[in-house]
JSON list of C-alpha atoms in Angstrom, two decimals:
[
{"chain": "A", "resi": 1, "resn": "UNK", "atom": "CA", "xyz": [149.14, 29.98, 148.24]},
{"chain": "A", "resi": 2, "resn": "UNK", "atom": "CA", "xyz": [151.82, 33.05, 147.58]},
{"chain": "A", "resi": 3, "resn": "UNK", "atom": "CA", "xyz": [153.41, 35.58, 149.51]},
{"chain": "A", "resi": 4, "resn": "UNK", "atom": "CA", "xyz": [153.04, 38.87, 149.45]},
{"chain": "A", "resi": 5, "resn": "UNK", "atom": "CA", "xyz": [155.76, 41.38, 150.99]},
{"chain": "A", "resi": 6, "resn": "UNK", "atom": "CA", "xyz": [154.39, 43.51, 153.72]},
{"chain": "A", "resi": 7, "resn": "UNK", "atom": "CA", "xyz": [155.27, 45.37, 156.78]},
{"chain": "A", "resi": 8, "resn": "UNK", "atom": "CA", "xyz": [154.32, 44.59, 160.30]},
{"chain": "A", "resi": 9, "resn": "UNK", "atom": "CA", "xyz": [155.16, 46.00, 163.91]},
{"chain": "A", "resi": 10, "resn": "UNK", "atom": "CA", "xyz": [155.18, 42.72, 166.55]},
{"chain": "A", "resi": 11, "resn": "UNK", "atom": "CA", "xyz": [153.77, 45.78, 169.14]},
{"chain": "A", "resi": 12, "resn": "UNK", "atom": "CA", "xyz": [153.24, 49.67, 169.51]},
{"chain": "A", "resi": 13, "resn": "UNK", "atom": "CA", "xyz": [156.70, 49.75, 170.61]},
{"chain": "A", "resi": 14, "resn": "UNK", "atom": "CA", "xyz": [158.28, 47.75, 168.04]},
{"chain": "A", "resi": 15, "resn": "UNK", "atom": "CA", "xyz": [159.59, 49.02, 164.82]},
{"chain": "A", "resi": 16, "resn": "UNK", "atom": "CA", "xyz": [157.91, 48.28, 161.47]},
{"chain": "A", "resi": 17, "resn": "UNK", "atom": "CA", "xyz": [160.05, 45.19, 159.83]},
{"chain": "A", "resi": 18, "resn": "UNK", "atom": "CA", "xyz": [159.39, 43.76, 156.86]},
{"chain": "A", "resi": 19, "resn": "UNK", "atom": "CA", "xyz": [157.40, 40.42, 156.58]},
{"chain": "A", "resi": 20, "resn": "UNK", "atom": "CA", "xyz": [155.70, 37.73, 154.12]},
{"chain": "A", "resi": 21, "resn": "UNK", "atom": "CA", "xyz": [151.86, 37.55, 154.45]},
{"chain": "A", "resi": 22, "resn": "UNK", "atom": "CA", "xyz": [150.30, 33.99, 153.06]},
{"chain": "A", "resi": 23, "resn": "UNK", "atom": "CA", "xyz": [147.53, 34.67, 150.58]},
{"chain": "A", "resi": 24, "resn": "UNK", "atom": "CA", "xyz": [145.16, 32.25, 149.10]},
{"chain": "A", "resi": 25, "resn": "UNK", "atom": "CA", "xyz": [145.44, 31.72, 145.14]},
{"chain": "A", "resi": 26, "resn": "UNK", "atom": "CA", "xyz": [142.34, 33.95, 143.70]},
{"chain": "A", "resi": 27, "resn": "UNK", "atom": "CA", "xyz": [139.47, 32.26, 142.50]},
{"chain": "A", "resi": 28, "resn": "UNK", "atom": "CA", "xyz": [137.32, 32.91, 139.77]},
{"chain": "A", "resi": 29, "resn": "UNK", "atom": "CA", "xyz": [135.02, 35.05, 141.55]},
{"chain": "A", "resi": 30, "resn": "UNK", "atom": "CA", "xyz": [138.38, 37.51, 142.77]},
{"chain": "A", "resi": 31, "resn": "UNK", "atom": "CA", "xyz": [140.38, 39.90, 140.79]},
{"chain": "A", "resi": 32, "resn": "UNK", "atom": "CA", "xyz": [144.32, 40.36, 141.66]},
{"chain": "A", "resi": 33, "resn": "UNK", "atom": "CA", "xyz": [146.16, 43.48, 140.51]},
{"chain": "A", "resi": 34, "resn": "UNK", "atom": "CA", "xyz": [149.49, 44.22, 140.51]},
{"chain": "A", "resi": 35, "resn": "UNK", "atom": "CA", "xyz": [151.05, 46.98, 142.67]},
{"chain": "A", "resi": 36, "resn": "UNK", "atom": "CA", "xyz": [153.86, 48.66, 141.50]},
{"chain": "A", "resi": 37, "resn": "UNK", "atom": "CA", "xyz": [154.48, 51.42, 144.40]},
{"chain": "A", "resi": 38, "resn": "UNK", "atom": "CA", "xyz": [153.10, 51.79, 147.92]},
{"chain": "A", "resi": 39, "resn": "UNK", "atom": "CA", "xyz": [153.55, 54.00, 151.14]},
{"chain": "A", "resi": 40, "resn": "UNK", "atom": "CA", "xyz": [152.83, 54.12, 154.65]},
{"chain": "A", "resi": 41, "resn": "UNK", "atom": "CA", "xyz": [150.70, 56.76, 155.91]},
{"chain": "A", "resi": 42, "resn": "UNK", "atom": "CA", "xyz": [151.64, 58.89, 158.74]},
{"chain": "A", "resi": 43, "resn": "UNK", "atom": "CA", "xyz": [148.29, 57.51, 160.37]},
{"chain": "A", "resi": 44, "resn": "UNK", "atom": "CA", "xyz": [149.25, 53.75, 159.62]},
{"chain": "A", "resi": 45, "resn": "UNK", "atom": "CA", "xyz": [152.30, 54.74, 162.36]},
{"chain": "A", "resi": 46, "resn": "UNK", "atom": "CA", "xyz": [149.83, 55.97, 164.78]},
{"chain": "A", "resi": 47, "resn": "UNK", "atom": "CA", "xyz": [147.65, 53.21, 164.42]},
{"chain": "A", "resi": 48, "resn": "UNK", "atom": "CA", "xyz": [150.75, 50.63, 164.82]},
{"chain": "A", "resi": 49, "resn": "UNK", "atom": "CA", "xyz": [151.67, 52.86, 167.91]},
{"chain": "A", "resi": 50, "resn": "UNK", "atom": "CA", "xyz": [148.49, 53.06, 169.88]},
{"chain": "A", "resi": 51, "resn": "UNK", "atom": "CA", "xyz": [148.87, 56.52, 170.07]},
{"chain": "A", "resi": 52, "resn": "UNK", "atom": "CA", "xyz": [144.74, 57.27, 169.28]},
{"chain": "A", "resi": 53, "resn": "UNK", "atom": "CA", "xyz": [143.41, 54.77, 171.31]},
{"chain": "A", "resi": 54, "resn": "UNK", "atom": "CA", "xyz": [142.25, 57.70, 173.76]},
{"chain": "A", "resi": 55, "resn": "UNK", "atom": "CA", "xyz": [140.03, 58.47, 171.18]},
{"chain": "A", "resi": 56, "resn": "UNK", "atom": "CA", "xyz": [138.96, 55.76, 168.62]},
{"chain": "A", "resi": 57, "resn": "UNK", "atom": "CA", "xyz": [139.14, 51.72, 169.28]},
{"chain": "A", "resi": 58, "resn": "UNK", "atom": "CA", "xyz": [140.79, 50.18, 165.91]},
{"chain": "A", "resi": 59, "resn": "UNK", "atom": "CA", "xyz": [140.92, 46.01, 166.45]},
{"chain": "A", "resi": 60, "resn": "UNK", "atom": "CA", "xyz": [143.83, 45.67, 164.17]},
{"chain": "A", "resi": 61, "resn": "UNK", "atom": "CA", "xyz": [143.40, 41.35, 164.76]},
{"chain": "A", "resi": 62, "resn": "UNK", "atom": "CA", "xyz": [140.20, 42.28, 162.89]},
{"chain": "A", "resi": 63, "resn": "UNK", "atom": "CA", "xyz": [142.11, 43.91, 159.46]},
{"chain": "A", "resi": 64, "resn": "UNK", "atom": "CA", "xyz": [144.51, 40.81, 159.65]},
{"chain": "A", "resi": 65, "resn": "UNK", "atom": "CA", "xyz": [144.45, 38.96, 156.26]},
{"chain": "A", "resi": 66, "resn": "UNK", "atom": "CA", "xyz": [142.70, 35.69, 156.51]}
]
């Protein structure tokens, strides 16, 4: 297992903090990459906020890393 630095809201009105997620060494059959650079979306905050769920249903439990 590794850890991989993240970001994470504990609830739509929490703000993002940063976090470790556990991932499971890769196997033969997986391919790991290196990211150098990332950002968050303007949409990722409206998605951690709750603010479309008027209009669309997103189960974030479901996009949690396994």
């Amino acid at each position: 297992m590794y850890n991989t630095k993240a970001y994470s809201a504990a609830s739509a009105r929490s703000p993002l903090s940063s976090t470790k997620i556990k991932h499971r060494d890769p196997t033969e059959h997986d391919v790991q990459i290196e990211i150098l650079f990332c950002g968050i979306c303007h949409s990722d905050l409206h998605s951690v906020r709750n603010e479309w769920s008027s209009i669309m249903s997103i189960d974030m439990a479901s996009l949690k890393s396994a």
